[in-house]
Every structure is written in C-alpha cells, then in structure tokens.
Coordinates of N, CA and C in Angstrom, one line a residue:
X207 N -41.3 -28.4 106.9 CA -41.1 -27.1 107.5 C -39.7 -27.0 107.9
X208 N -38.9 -26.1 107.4 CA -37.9 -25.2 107.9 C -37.9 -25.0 109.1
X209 N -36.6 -25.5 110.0 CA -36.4 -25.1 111.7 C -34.9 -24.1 111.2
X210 N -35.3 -22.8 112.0 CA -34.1 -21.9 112.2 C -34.2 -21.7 113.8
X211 N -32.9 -21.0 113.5 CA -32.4 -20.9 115.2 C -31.9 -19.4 115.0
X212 N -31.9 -18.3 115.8 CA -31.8 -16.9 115.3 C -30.9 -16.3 116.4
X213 N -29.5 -16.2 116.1 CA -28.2 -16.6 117.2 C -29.0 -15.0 118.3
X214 N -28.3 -15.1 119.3 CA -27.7 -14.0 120.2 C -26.3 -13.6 120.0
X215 N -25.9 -12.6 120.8 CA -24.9 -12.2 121.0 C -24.1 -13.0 121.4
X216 N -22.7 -13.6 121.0 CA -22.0 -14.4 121.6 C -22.2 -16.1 121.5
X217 N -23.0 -16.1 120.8 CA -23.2 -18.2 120.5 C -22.2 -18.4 119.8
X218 N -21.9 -19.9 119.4 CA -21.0 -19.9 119.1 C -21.5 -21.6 118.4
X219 N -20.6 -22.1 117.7 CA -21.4 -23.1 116.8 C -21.9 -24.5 118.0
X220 N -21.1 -25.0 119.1 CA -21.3 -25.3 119.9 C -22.5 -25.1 120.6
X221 N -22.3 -24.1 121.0 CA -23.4 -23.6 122.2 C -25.3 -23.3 121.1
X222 N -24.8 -23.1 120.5 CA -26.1 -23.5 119.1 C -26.5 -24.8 119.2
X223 N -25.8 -25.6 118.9 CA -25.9 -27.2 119.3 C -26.6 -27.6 120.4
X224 N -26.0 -27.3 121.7 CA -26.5 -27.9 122.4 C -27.6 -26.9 122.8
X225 N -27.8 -25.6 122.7 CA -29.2 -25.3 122.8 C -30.3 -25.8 122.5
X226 N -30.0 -26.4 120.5 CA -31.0 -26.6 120.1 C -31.4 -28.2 120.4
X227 N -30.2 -28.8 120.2 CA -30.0 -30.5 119.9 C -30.1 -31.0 121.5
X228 N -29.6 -29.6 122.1 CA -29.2 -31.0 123.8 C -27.5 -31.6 123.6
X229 N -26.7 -31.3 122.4 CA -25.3 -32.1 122.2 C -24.3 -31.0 121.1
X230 N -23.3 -30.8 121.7 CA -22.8 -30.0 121.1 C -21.9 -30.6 120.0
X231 N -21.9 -31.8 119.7 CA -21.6 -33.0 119.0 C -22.1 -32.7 117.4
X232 N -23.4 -32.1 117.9 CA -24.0 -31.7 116.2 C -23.8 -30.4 115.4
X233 N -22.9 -29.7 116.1 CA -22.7 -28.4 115.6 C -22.2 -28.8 113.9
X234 N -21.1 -29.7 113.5 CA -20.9 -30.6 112.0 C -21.8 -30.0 111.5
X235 N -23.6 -30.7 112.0 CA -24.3 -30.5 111.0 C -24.9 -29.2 111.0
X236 N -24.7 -28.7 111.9 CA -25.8 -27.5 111.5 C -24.9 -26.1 110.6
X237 N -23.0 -26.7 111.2 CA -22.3 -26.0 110.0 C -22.6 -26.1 108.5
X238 N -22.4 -27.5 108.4 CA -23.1 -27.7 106.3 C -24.0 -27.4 106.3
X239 N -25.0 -27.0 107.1 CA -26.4 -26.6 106.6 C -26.2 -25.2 106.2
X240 N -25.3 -24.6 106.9 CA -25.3 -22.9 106.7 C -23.6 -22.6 106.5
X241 N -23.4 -23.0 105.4 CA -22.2 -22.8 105.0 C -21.3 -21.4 104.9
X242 N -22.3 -20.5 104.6 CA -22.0 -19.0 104.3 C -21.7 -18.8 105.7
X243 N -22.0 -19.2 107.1 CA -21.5 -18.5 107.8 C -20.2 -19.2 108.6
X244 N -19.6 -20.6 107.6 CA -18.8 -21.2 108.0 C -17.4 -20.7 108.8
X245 N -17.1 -19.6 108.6 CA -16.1 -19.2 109.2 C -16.3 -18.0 110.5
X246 N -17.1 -18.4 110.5 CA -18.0 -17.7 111.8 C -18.0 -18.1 113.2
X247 N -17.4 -17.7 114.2 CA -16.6 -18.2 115.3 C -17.8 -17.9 116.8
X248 N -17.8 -16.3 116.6 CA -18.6 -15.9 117.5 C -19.9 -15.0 116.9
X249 N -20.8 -15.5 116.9 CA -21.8 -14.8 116.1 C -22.7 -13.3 116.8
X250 N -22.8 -12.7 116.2 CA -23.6 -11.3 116.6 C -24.9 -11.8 116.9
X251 N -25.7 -11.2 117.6 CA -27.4 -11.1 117.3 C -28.0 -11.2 116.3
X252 N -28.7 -12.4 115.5 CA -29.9 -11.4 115.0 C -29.4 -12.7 113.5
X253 N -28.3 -13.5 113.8 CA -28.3 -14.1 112.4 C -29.0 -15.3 112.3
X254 N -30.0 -15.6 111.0 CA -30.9 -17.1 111.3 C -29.9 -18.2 110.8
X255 N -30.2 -19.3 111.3 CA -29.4 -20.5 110.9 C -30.1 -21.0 111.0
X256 N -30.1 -22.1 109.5 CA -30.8 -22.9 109.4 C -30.5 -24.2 110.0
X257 N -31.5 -25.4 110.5 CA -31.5 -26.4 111.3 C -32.1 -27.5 110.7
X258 N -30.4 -28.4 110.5 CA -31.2 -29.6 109.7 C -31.6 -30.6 110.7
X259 N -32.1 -31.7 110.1 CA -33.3 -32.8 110.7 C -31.9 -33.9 111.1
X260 N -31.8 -34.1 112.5 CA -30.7 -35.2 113.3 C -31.6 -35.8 113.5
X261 N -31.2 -37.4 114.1 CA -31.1 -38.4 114.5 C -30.9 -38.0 116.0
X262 N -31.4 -38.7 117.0 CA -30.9 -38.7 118.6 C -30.1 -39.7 118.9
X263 N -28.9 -39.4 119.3 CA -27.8 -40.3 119.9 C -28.1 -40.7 121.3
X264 N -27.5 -41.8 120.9 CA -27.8 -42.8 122.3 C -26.1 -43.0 122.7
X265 N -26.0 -42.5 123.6 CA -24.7 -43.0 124.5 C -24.5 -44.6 124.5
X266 N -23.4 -44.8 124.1 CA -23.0 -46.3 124.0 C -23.4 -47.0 125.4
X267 N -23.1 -46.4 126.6 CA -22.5 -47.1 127.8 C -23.6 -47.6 128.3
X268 N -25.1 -46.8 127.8 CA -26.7 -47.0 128.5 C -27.5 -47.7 128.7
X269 N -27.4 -49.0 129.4 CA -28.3 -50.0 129.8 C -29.5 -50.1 129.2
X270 N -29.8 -51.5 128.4 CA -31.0 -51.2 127.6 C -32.3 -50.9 127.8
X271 N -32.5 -50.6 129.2 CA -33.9 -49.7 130.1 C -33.9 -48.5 129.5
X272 N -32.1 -48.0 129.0 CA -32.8 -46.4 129.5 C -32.6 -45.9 127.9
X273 N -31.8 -47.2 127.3 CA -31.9 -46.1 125.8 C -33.3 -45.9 124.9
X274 N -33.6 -45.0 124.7 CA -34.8 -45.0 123.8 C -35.2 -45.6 122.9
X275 N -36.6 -45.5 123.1 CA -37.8 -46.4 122.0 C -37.3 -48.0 122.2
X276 N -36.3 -48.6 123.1 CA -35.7 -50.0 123.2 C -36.4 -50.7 124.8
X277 N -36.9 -51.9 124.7 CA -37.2 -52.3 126.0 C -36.6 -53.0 126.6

C-alpha cells in the first residue's frame, strides 16, 4: 500500500518530514520519491506526495534501555 501525505498551505519539505516521520532528517527521502516537485520550496494546499518506507533512527548518544527493540 501507497502512503501519501496531502501538503497544506505553507509546508515545506522539512516540516513534511517531521510531520510524518517525527525527523526532519528524512525530507532526502521523501524528495526522490516525488521528484516532480523537486524544486518546490513552499508548497500550496492540496498537493499529494508520495511516502516512501524509512527505517527509524536511533540517536547515537541513547543508552541501550532506551534505544528500540534492544534490551
């Protein structure tokens, strides 16, 4: 299944990221996924973008209690 994200007024490739992801870190990928709107800074309402399948990052610094799925 297909995950899109369907901007508002004013998102921006960032703020897409961490809406969807939680990390504004993955904006990269959700750019190559929608290439056509690569040069797209501030987006209007109403455009879908597609949402590829990440991995969850684990902060290096995180004591191994708190990083995920690790005991």
């Amino acid at each position: 299944m297909i995950k899109t994200y369907t901007t508002i007024s004013g998102d921006t490739w960032d703020i897409v990221a961490y809406k969807v992801f939680g990390d504004e870190r993955y904006m990269d990928k959700i750019i190559n996924a929608n290439l056509q709107h690569r040069e797209t800074v501030i987006f209007p309402a109403g455009v879908t973008l597609q949402l590829p399948e990440v991995e969850a990052r684990t902060p290096a610094g995180l004591p191994p209690w708190k990083k995920r799925g690790k005991a």
